[in-house]
Short mmCIF file of C-alpha atoms and ligand atoms in Angstrom, two decimals:
data_model
loop_
_atom_site.label_atom_id
_atom_site.label_comp_id
_atom_site.label_asym_id
_atom_site.label_seq_id
_atom_site.Cartn_x
_atom_site.Cartn_y
_atom_site.Cartn_z
CA MET T 1359 27.34 -31.01 -53.85
CA ARG T 1360 25.69 -31.82 -56.34
CA PRO T 1361 28.26 -33.39 -59.28
CA LEU T 1362 27.56 -31.43 -63.67
CA VAL T 1363 28.09 -32.99 -66.38
CA ALA T 1364 28.39 -30.95 -69.48
CA GLY T 1365 28.73 -31.23 -72.81
CA ASN T 1366 30.78 -29.67 -75.10
CA TRP T 1367 30.15 -30.75 -78.81
CA LYS T 1368 33.43 -28.30 -80.38
CA MET T 1369 32.81 -27.88 -83.63
CA ASN T 1370 30.64 -30.02 -84.21
CA GLY T 1371 26.92 -29.59 -84.66
CA LEU T 1372 24.05 -28.66 -87.45
CA ALA T 1373 20.45 -28.10 -87.42
CA SER T 1374 20.12 -31.74 -87.61
CA SER T 1375 21.64 -32.31 -84.55
CA LEU T 1376 19.04 -30.72 -82.19
CA ALA T 1377 16.74 -33.29 -82.63
CA GLU T 1378 20.21 -34.73 -80.06
CA LEU T 1379 19.19 -32.10 -77.82
CA VAL T 1380 15.09 -33.05 -78.56
CA ALA T 1381 16.14 -37.18 -77.28
CA LEU T 1382 17.81 -35.69 -74.44
CA LYS T 1383 15.19 -33.54 -73.27
CA ALA T 1384 12.87 -36.81 -73.31
CA ALA T 1385 14.66 -38.93 -71.31
CA LEU T 1386 16.02 -36.55 -68.25
CA ALA T 1387 11.53 -36.62 -67.68
CA ALA T 1388 11.15 -39.45 -67.57
CA LYS T 1389 14.02 -40.21 -65.72
CA ALA T 1390 15.81 -37.53 -63.42
CA PRO T 1391 19.31 -36.51 -63.21
CA ALA T 1392 21.52 -37.71 -60.19
CA CYS T 1393 23.39 -34.47 -60.85
CA ASP T 1394 22.95 -30.91 -62.76
CA VAL T 1395 23.25 -31.95 -66.80
CA LEU T 1396 24.94 -28.76 -68.75
CA VAL T 1397 25.67 -28.94 -73.50
CA CYS T 1398 28.04 -26.15 -75.36
CA PRO T 1399 27.05 -26.92 -78.67
CA PRO T 1400 28.30 -24.18 -81.12
CA PHE T 1401 27.25 -20.55 -81.33
CA THR T 1402 25.45 -20.65 -83.80
CA LEU T 1403 23.43 -23.23 -82.80
CA LEU T 1404 23.10 -22.08 -78.70
CA ALA T 1405 19.23 -19.66 -79.39
CA GLN T 1406 17.64 -22.74 -81.70
CA ALA T 1407 18.45 -24.84 -78.85
CA ALA T 1408 17.10 -22.49 -76.35
CA VAL T 1409 13.81 -23.90 -77.23
CA VAL T 1410 14.48 -27.15 -76.80
CA LYS T 1411 15.75 -26.47 -73.44
CA ASP T 1412 14.62 -28.55 -70.68
CA GLY T 1413 15.83 -30.27 -67.39
CA PHE T 1414 19.48 -29.36 -69.15
CA ALA T 1415 21.25 -25.89 -68.94
CA LEU T 1416 23.01 -24.21 -72.41
CA GLY T 1417 26.28 -22.83 -72.12
CA GLY T 1418 28.98 -21.52 -74.54
CA GLN T 1419 32.40 -23.07 -75.77
CA ASP T 1420 33.77 -19.28 -75.16
CA CYS T 1421 33.69 -15.27 -74.72
CA SER T 1422 35.77 -12.87 -75.06
CA ALA T 1423 36.91 -10.70 -72.06
CA LYS T 1424 35.47 -7.24 -74.39
CA GLU T 1425 31.76 -6.75 -73.35
CA GLY T 1426 31.67 -5.53 -76.83
CA GLY T 1427 32.46 -3.70 -80.14
CA ALA T 1428 34.45 -3.98 -82.94
CA PHE T 1429 36.41 -7.05 -82.86
CA THR T 1430 35.23 -8.75 -85.88
CA GLY T 1431 33.54 -12.23 -85.40
CA ASP T 1432 34.28 -12.10 -80.80
CA ILE T 1433 31.06 -13.05 -79.29
CA SER T 1434 30.18 -11.81 -76.49
CA ALA T 1435 29.15 -13.46 -73.01
CA SER T 1436 25.84 -10.53 -72.83
CA MET T 1437 25.61 -12.27 -76.50
CA LEU T 1438 26.07 -15.87 -75.05
CA LYS T 1439 23.51 -14.95 -72.36
CA ASP T 1440 20.49 -13.41 -74.60
CA ALA T 1441 21.36 -16.86 -76.62
CA GLY T 1442 20.37 -18.56 -73.89
CA ALA T 1443 23.32 -19.27 -71.39
CA SER T 1444 23.73 -19.09 -68.17
CA HIS T 1445 27.57 -20.42 -68.07
CA VAL T 1446 30.44 -20.80 -70.79
CA ILE T 1447 33.41 -22.99 -71.18
CA VAL T 1448 37.01 -20.44 -70.43
CA GLY T 1449 39.98 -22.09 -71.59
CA HIS T 1450 40.15 -24.78 -73.12
CA SER T 1451 43.51 -26.24 -74.06
CA GLU T 1452 42.46 -25.95 -77.52
CA ARG T 1453 41.47 -21.76 -77.01
CA ARG T 1454 45.45 -22.08 -75.33
CA GLN T 1455 46.90 -23.69 -77.98
CA TYR T 1456 45.75 -22.78 -81.42
CA HIS T 1457 44.43 -19.51 -80.26
CA GLY T 1458 47.60 -18.89 -78.29
CA GLU T 1459 45.38 -17.91 -75.04
CA ARG T 1460 46.77 -17.75 -71.71
CA ASP T 1461 46.82 -17.51 -68.19
CA GLY T 1462 45.15 -13.84 -67.86
CA ASP T 1463 43.37 -14.15 -70.80
CA VAL T 1464 41.47 -17.25 -69.37
CA ALA T 1465 41.48 -14.74 -65.78
CA ALA T 1466 39.69 -12.13 -67.97
CA LYS T 1467 37.27 -13.79 -69.75
CA ALA T 1468 36.23 -15.70 -66.51
CA GLY T 1469 35.69 -12.10 -65.28
CA ALA T 1470 33.38 -11.29 -68.75
CA ALA T 1471 30.81 -14.43 -68.24
CA TRP T 1472 30.42 -12.93 -64.82
CA ARG T 1473 29.70 -9.71 -65.36
CA ALA T 1474 27.13 -10.65 -67.64
CA GLY T 1475 25.32 -13.74 -65.52
CA LEU T 1476 27.19 -16.77 -66.57
CA GLY T 1477 28.86 -19.32 -64.62
CA ALA T 1478 32.27 -19.98 -66.02
CA ILE T 1479 33.89 -23.63 -66.62
CA ILE T 1480 37.49 -22.79 -66.15
CA CYS T 1481 39.48 -25.45 -68.04
CA ILE T 1482 43.37 -26.41 -66.35
CA GLY T 1483 45.40 -29.44 -67.43
CA GLU T 1484 48.85 -30.09 -68.83
CA THR T 1485 51.08 -31.42 -71.28
CA GLU T 1486 52.40 -35.73 -72.20
CA ALA T 1487 54.92 -33.62 -71.82
CA GLN T 1488 54.90 -31.82 -68.59
CA ARG T 1489 52.98 -35.04 -66.91
CA TYR T 1490 55.91 -37.69 -67.66
CA ALA T 1491 58.89 -33.94 -66.62
CA GLY T 1492 57.34 -34.29 -63.79
CA ASP T 1493 55.13 -31.30 -63.55
CA ALA T 1494 52.13 -32.26 -63.55
CA ASN T 1495 51.27 -30.44 -60.47
CA ASN T 1496 53.81 -27.65 -60.88
CA ILE T 1497 51.48 -27.08 -64.10
CA CYS T 1498 47.54 -27.44 -62.82
CA ALA T 1499 48.85 -25.45 -59.14
CA SER T 1500 49.69 -22.38 -61.49
CA GLN T 1501 46.81 -22.07 -63.98
CA VAL T 1502 45.27 -22.03 -60.97
CA ASP T 1503 46.31 -18.86 -59.86
CA GLY T 1504 46.47 -17.78 -63.51
CA SER T 1505 43.06 -18.22 -64.63
CA VAL T 1506 40.83 -18.45 -62.51
CA PRO T 1507 39.98 -14.32 -60.80
CA GLY T 1508 40.19 -14.75 -56.18
CA ALA T 1509 36.49 -13.17 -56.94
CA ALA T 1510 35.86 -17.18 -57.71
CA THR T 1511 32.87 -19.20 -56.28
CA ALA T 1512 31.15 -21.64 -55.90
CA ALA T 1513 27.95 -19.70 -57.07
CA ASN T 1514 30.11 -18.49 -60.32
CA THR T 1515 32.93 -20.65 -61.13
CA THR T 1516 33.35 -24.81 -62.04
CA ILE T 1517 36.59 -25.74 -62.62
CA ALA T 1518 37.83 -28.50 -65.53
CA TYR T 1519 41.17 -31.03 -64.81
CA GLU T 1520 41.40 -31.55 -68.51
CA PRO T 1521 44.42 -33.68 -69.34
CA VAL T 1522 45.47 -32.88 -72.65
CA TRP T 1523 47.10 -35.91 -73.57
CA ALA T 1524 42.99 -37.48 -72.77
CA ILE T 1525 41.61 -35.16 -74.82
CA GLY T 1526 40.28 -36.99 -77.94
CA THR T 1527 42.59 -39.88 -77.06
CA GLY T 1528 41.15 -42.33 -75.41
CA ARG T 1529 43.18 -42.38 -72.89
CA THR T 1530 42.72 -41.02 -68.95
CA PRO T 1531 44.49 -40.83 -66.37
CA THR T 1532 44.30 -43.45 -64.06
CA THR T 1533 41.92 -43.54 -61.62
CA ALA T 1534 44.64 -43.36 -59.25
CA ASP T 1535 46.27 -40.10 -60.72
CA ILE T 1536 43.29 -38.13 -61.25
CA ILE T 1537 42.20 -38.84 -57.69
CA ALA T 1538 45.24 -37.03 -57.05
CA MET T 1539 45.37 -34.13 -58.61
CA HIS T 1540 41.66 -33.57 -58.42
CA GLY T 1541 42.87 -33.33 -53.99
CA HIS T 1542 45.76 -31.65 -55.54
CA ILE T 1543 43.94 -28.86 -56.82
CA ARG T 1544 41.21 -28.54 -54.69
CA ASN T 1545 44.20 -28.17 -52.04
CA CYS T 1546 44.62 -24.93 -54.59
CA LEU T 1547 41.69 -23.40 -54.74
CA VAL T 1548 41.55 -23.36 -51.09
CA ARG T 1549 44.87 -22.20 -50.77
CA ARG T 1550 44.08 -19.33 -53.70
CA LEU T 1551 40.11 -18.88 -52.55
CA GLY T 1552 40.12 -19.95 -49.02
CA GLU T 1553 36.70 -21.50 -47.89
CA ALA T 1554 34.79 -20.32 -51.14
CA GLY T 1555 38.01 -23.14 -52.67
CA ARG T 1556 36.03 -26.01 -50.72
CA GLY T 1557 32.91 -25.83 -52.61
CA ILE T 1558 34.00 -25.48 -56.37
CA ARG T 1559 33.25 -28.38 -58.79
CA ILE T 1560 36.44 -30.00 -59.97
CA LEU T 1561 35.08 -31.65 -63.03
CA TYR T 1562 37.59 -33.55 -64.90
CA GLY T 1563 38.39 -34.20 -68.38
CA GLY T 1564 39.52 -35.83 -71.42
CA SER T 1565 38.62 -39.37 -72.86
CA VAL T 1566 34.74 -40.10 -70.48
CA LYS T 1567 32.71 -42.84 -71.82
CA PRO T 1568 29.95 -44.84 -71.66
CA ASP T 1569 31.89 -47.27 -70.33
CA ASN T 1570 34.82 -45.78 -68.20
CA ALA T 1571 32.11 -43.44 -66.37
CA ALA T 1572 31.09 -44.93 -63.81
CA ASP T 1573 34.68 -45.77 -63.00
CA ILE T 1574 36.04 -41.81 -63.30
CA LEU T 1575 32.68 -39.75 -62.38
CA ASN T 1576 31.92 -41.85 -59.21
CA LEU T 1577 35.67 -41.34 -57.12
CA PRO T 1578 36.19 -38.84 -54.76
CA GLU T 1579 36.92 -35.19 -55.70
CA VAL T 1580 35.62 -35.94 -59.31
CA ASN T 1581 32.20 -33.39 -59.36
CA GLY T 1582 31.08 -34.36 -62.53
CA ALA T 1583 32.52 -34.91 -65.72
CA LEU T 1584 32.76 -32.12 -69.43
CA VAL T 1585 32.50 -34.54 -71.81
CA GLY T 1586 33.20 -34.37 -76.14
CA GLY T 1587 32.95 -37.05 -78.22
CA ALA T 1588 30.93 -38.56 -76.32
CA SER T 1589 28.38 -35.83 -75.80
CA LEU T 1590 27.02 -35.74 -79.58
CA LYS T 1591 24.93 -38.16 -79.39
CA ALA T 1592 22.35 -38.54 -76.73
CA SER T 1593 22.79 -42.06 -76.22
CA ASP T 1594 26.01 -42.30 -74.45
CA PHE T 1595 25.94 -38.89 -73.29
CA LEU T 1596 22.80 -40.11 -71.63
CA SER T 1597 24.78 -43.24 -70.57
CA ILE T 1598 27.66 -40.84 -68.85
CA ILE T 1599 24.95 -38.86 -66.98
CA THR T 1600 22.84 -42.12 -65.58
CA ALA T 1601 26.52 -43.68 -64.44
CA LEU T 1602 26.69 -41.55 -61.90
CA LYS T 1603 25.37 -42.92 -57.99
CA GLN T 1604 22.68 -41.55 -56.81
CA VAL T 1605 23.38 -40.30 -53.48
P1 13P I 491 37.01 -35.67 -75.43
O1 13P I 491 35.84 -36.09 -74.21
O2 13P I 491 36.02 -36.09 -76.67
O3 13P I 491 38.25 -36.02 -75.31
O4 13P I 491 37.14 -34.98 -74.53
C1 13P I 491 37.32 -33.77 -73.58
C2 13P I 491 36.84 -32.79 -73.80
O5 13P I 491 38.54 -31.73 -74.33
C3 13P I 491 35.71 -31.79 -73.15
O6 13P I 491 36.34 -30.49 -73.52
#
């Protein structure tokens, strides 16, 4: 399985930030990465980023479950595709937390992404309170059941495991905990999807930085990373990309 390292710029980036993508493109052209590379800038930069894009793919950070119509402020999956995206993140914990998105909404968005020809990166992960209560496995299992539509395949879906308490905090689970959770999520995918569940990439996300990337990215069942803050600077993002061992 070829890993994927994806950058989620969140609500960061102006036209001047496109210089980071120019630098990323140059570095990837100079040395081919051992993984697929994806950048998810804000919607406003997608079309301009598509002009720069070479050696990496582009994704949106969210999409509407609707195809189009009177939904002020929303963006459809086909608009993302039209602007140059091949993927879209759905169900990020910040969407779940600040916009009240629930598993059913996330599954509907994944379906909309597929209908537009986009790959869905479906995010799951427990809060700190849930982990302390010993509920992390149950939470992630129910998020897989509720957020991942039954037609998910390796071609149309990626899972991102992002423990909420590790996002933007500089804290990460132990490597043993990451291995255990990714193995658990794999079992959940296979139980839900059968053989198709074996080929779906499971990314780790939450405070992945240049100095911990090698330790996290080369663990069993870690098929790449979803990187927030450290994806904003091409040099940091490249350090993470190159932390992956060539296979
Ligand atoms: P950080 O890498 O900034 O912790 O963010 C992770 C994340 O939420 C990526 O989607």
